[in-house]
Tab-separated table of C-alpha atoms in Angstrom:
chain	number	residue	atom	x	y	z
T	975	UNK	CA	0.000	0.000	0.000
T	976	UNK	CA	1.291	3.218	-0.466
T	977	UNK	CA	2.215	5.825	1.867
T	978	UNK	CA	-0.822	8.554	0.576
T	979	UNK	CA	-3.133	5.938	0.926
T	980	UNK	CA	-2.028	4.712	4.845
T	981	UNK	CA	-1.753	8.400	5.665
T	982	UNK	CA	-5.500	8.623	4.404
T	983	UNK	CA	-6.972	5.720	6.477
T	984	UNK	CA	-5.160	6.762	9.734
T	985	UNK	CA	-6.811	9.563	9.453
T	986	UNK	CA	-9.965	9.038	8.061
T	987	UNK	CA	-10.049	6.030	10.169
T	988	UNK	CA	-9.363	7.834	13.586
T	989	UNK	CA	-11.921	10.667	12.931
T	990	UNK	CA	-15.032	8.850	11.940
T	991	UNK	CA	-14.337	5.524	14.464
T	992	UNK	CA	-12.964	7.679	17.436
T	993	UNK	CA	-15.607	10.354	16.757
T	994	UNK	CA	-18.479	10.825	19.767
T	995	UNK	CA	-21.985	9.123	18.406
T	996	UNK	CA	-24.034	12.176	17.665
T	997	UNK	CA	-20.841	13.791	15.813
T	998	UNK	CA	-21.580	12.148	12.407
T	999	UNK	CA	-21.845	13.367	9.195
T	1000	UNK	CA	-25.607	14.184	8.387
T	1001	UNK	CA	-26.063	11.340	5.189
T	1002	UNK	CA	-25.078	8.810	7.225
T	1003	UNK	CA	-26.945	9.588	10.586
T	1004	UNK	CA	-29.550	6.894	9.527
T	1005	UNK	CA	-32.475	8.864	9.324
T	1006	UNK	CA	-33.436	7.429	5.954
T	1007	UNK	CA	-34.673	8.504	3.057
T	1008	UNK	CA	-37.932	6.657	2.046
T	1009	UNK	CA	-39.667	9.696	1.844
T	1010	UNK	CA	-43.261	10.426	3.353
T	1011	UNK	CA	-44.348	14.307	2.960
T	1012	UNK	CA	-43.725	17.773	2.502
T	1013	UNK	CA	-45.027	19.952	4.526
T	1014	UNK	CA	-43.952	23.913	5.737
T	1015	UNK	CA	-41.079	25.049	7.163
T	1016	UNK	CA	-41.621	25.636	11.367
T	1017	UNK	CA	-39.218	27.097	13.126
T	1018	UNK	CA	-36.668	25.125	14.530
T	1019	UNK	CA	-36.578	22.493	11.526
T	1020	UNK	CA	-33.277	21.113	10.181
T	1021	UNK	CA	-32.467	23.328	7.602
T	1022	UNK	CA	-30.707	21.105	5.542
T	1023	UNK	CA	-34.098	19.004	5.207
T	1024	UNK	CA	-35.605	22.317	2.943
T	1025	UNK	CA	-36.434	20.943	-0.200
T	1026	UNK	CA	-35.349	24.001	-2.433
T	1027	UNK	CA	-37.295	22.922	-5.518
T	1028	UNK	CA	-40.530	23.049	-4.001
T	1029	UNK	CA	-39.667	26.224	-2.125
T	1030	UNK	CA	-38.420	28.151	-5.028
T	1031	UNK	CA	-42.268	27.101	-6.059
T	1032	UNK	CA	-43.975	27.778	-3.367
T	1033	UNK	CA	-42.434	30.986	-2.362
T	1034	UNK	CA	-41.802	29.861	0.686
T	1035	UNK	CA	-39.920	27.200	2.815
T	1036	UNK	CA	-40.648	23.523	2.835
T	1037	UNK	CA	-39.070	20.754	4.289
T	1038	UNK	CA	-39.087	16.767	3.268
T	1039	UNK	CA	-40.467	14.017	5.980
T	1040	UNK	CA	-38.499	10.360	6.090
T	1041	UNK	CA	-39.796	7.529	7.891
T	1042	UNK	CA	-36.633	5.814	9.169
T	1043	UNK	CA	-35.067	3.281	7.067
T	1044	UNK	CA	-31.947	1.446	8.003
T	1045	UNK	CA	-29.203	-0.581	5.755
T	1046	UNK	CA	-29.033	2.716	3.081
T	1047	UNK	CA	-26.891	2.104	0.097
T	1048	UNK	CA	-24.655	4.472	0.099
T	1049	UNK	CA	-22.461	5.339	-3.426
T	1050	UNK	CA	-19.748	7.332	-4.068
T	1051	UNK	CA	-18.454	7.971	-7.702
T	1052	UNK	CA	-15.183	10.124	-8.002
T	1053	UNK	CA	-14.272	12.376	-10.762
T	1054	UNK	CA	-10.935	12.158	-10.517
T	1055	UNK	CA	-9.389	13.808	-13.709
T	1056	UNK	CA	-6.299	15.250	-14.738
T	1057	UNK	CA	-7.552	18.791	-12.975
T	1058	UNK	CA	-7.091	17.123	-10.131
T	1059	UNK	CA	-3.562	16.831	-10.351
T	1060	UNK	CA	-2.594	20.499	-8.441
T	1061	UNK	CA	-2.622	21.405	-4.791
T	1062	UNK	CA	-1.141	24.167	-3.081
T	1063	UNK	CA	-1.670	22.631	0.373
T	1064	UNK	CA	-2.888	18.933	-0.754
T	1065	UNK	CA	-3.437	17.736	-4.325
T	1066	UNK	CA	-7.237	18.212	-4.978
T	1067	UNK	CA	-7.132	14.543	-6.123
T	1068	UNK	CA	-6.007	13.268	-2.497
T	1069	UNK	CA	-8.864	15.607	-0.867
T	1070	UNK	CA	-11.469	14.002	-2.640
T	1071	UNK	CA	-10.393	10.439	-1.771
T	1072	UNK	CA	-10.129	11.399	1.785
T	1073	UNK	CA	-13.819	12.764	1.469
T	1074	UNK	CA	-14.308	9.734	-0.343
T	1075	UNK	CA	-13.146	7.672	2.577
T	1076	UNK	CA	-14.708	9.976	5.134
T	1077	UNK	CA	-18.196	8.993	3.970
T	1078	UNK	CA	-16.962	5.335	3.343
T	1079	UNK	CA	-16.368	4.479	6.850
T	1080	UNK	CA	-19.016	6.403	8.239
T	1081	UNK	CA	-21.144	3.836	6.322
T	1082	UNK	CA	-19.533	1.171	6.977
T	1083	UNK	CA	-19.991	2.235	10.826
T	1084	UNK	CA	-23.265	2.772	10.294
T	1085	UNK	CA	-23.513	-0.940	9.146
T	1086	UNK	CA	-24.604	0.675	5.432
T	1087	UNK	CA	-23.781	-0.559	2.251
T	1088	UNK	CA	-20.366	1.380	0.332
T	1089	UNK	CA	-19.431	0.822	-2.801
T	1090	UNK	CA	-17.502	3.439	-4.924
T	1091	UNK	CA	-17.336	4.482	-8.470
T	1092	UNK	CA	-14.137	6.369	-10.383
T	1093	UNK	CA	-14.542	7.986	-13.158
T	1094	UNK	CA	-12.467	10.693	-15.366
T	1095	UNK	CA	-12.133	10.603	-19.279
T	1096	UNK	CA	-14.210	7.110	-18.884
T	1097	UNK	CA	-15.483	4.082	-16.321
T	1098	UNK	CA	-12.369	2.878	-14.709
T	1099	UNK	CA	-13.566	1.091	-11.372
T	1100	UNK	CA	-16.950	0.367	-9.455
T	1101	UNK	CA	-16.590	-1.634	-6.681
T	1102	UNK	CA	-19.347	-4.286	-5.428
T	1103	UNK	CA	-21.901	-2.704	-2.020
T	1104	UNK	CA	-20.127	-4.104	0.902
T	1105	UNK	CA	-20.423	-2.959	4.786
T	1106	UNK	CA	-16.687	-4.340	5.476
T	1107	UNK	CA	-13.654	-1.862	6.596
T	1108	UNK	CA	-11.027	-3.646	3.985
T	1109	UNK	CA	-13.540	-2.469	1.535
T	1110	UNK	CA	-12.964	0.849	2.237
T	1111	UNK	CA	-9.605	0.873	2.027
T	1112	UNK	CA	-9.180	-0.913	-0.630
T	1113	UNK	CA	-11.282	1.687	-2.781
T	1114	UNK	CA	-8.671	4.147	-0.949
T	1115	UNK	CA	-5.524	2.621	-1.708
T	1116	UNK	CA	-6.548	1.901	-5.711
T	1117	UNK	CA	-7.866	5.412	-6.418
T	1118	UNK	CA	-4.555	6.690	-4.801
T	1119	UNK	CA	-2.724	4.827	-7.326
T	1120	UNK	CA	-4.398	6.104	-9.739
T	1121	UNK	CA	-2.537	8.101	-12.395
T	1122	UNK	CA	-5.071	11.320	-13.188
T	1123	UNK	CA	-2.468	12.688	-15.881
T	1124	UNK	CA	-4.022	13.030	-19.586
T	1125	UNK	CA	-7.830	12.091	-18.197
T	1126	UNK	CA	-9.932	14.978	-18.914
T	1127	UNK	CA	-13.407	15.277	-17.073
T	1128	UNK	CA	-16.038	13.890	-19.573
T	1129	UNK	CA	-19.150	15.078	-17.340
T	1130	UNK	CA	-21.694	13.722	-19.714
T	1131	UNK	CA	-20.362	10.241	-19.832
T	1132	UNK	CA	-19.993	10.277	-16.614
T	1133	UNK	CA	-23.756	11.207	-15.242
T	1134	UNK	CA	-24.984	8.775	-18.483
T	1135	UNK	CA	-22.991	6.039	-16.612
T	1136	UNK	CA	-23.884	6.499	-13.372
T	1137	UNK	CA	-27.764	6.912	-14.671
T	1138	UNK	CA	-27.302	3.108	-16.197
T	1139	UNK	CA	-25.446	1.404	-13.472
T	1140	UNK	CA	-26.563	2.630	-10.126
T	1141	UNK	CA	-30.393	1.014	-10.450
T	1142	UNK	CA	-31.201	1.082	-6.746
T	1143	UNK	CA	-32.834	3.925	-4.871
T	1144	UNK	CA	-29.148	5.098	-3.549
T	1145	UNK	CA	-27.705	7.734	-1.270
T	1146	UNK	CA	-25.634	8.997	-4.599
T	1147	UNK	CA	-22.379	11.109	-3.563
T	1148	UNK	CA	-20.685	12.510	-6.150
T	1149	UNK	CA	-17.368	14.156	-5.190
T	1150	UNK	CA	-15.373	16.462	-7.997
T	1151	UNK	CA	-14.338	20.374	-8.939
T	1152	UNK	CA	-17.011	20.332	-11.280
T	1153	UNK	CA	-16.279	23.250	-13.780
T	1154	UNK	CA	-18.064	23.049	-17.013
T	1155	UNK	CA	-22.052	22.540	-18.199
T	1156	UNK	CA	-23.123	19.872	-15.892
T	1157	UNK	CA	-26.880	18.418	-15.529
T	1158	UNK	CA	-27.703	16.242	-12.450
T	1159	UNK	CA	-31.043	16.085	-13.198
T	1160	UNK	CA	-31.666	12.580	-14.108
T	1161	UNK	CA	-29.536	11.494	-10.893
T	1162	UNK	CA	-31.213	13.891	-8.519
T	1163	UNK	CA	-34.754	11.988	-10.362
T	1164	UNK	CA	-33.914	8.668	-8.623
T	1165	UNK	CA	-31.352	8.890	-6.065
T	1166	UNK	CA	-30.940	10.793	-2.725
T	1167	UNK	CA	-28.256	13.486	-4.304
T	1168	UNK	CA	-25.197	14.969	-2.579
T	1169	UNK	CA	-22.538	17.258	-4.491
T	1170	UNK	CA	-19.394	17.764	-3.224
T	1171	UNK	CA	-17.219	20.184	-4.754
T	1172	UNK	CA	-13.489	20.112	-4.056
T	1173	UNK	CA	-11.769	23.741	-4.853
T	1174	UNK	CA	-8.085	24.988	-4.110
T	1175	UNK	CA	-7.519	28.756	-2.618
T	1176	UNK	CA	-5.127	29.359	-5.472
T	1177	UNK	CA	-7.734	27.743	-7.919
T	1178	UNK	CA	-10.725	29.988	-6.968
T	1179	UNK	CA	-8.311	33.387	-6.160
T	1180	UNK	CA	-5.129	33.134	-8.488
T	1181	UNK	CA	-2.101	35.580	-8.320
T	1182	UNK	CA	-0.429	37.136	-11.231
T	1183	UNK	CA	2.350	34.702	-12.772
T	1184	UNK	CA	3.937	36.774	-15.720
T	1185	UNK	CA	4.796	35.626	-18.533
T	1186	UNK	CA	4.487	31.281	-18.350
T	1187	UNK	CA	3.751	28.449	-20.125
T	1188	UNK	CA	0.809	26.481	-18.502
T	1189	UNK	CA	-0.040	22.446	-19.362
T	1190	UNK	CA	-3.414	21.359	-18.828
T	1191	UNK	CA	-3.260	17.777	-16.907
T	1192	UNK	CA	-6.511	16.515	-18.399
T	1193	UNK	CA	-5.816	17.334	-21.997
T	1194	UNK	CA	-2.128	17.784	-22.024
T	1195	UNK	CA	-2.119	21.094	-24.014
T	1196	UNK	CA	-0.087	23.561	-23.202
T	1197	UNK	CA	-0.472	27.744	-23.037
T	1198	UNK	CA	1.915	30.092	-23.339
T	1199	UNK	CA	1.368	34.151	-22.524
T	1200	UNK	CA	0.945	36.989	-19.460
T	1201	UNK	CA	-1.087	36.055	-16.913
T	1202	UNK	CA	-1.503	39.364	-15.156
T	1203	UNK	CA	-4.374	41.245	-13.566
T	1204	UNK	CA	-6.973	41.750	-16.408
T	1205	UNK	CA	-6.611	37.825	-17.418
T	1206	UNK	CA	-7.184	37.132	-14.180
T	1207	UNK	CA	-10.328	39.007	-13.064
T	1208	UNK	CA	-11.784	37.378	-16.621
T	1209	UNK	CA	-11.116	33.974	-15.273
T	1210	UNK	CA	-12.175	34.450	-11.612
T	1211	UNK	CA	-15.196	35.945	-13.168
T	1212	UNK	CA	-15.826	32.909	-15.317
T	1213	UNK	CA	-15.277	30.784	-12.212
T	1214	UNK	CA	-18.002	32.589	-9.845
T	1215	UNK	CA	-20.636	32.332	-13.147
T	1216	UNK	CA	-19.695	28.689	-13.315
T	1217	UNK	CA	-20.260	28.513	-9.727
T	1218	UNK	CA	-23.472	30.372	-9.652
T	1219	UNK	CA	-24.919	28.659	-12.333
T	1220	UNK	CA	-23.984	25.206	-10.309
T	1221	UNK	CA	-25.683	26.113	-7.262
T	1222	UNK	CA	-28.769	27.373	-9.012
T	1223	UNK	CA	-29.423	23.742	-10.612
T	1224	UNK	CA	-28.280	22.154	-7.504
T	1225	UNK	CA	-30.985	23.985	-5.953
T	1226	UNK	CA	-33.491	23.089	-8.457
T	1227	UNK	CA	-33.247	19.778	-8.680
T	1228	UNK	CA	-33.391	19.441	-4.607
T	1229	UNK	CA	-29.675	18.130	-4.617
T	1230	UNK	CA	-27.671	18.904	-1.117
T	1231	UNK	CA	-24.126	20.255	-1.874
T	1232	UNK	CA	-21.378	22.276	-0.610
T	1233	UNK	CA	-17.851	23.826	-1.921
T	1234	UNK	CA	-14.751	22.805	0.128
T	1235	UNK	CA	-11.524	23.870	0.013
T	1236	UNK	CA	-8.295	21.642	0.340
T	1237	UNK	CA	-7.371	23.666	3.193
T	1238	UNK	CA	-10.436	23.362	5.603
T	1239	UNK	CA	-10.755	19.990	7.631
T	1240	UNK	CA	-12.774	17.665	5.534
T	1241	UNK	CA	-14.604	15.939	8.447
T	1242	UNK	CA	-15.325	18.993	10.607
T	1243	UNK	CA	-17.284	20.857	7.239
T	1244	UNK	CA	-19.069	17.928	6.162
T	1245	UNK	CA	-20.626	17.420	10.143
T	1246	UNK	CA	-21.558	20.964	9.889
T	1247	UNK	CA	-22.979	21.609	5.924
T	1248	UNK	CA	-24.041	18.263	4.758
């Protein structure tokens, strides 16, 4: 096994297995989601339980009703392309697999089914629902191996895939930087939906470089020229309307999500936003 992957389960390991009962992450809490009703908002009411479709509708808040429902299935696909490959405090790639393994172990303590999907340019593993640890970690220690250089995100392919092969009502996590025209709505249709979205500092609020030659890790293309002030406000602009644009289908389509950054502690922000 190798050394980003160990470094990954100790950790992972420790946080969700030594963490206090009621200190879980919210998907895996096992309050189910076999859904019974709408109704209003009251006050006092978990807001992460508004269901923003049908508020944006109504005009005004409503919140979704579960009767409990143990032994969830809980998957997690990766989009682990060649953006991936950059990290100014941890590569982006080995903050999503610890988010990935995060959620994996909370499942397994939960005694729910895991089972993980990667995916970049194309399909390159799912693994089988199990509730064991070793399946965890294996899912760990072969997407850390995993060489992200000259796969570019193919976002289409990837939601057609996941549409096809997850067939069970599922607890669907998918975990990425998602940049580009994405739709969700066929996932968010027939699965429980949670988006994750993985950003670096540097990523989101770049300084000026000069003159440089950049190479794209997905595609492998290279640019040459001045990245100074006005090239950068028209990227960071470009960034915030993909951004914007995400969160507004998110919403929609009644998806739960959040944007993390690979310097905040992964465990402590999903407890709190998820």
């Amino acid at each position: 096994m190798n050394k980003v992957a160990k470094t990954i389960i100790l950790k992972t390991r420790k946080q969700v297995f030594g963490s206090l009962s009621g200190n879980h992450i919210s998907i895996l809490k096992g309050e189910g989601f076999e859904f019974r009703e709408l109704r209003e908002y009251v006050h006092g009411d978990d807001v992460k339980k508004i269901d923003w479709k049908t508020t944006a509708k109504a005009r005004k808040p409503y919140v979704k009703e579960y009767d409990e429902e143990r032994d969830l299935n809980i998957v997690i696909s990766t989009m682990l392309s060649g953006s991936t490959f950059f990290g100014t405090d941890i590569q982006k790639k080995d903050y999503i697999i610890e988010i990935m393994a995060l959620i994996g172990f909370g499942a397994v303590r939960n005694r729910d089914f895991f089972s993980h999907i990667l995916y970049a340019d194309k399909l390159y593993r799912a693994s089988k629902p199990s509730k064991k640890i070793f399946a965890v970690e294996k899912e760990i220690e072969e997407a850390s191996s995993f060489n992200v250089i000259g796969k570019p995100a193919n976002y289409p392919a990837w939601i057609d895939e996941l549409s096809k092969r997850v067939r069970k009502r599922s607890v669907l996590v998918l975990i990425g930087d998602f940049v580009g025209d994405i739709n969700l709505s066929i996932l968010a249709k027939k699965h429980d939906l949670v988006v994750i979205i993985v950003r670096d500092r540097f990523i989101a609020n770049p300084k000026p470089l000069g003159e440089v030659t950049l190479v794209d890790p997905g595609y492998l293309t290279s640019f040459s020229g001045n990245v100074d002030d006005i090239a950068l406000e028209k990227y960071t602009q470009a960034l915030k309307n993909n951004d914007n644009k995400l969160f507004q289908h998110l919403k929609k389509i009644g998806a739960r999500f959040t944007k993390i950054y690979t310097d905040q502690n992964a465990y402590l922000h999903l407890v709190k936003r998820i």
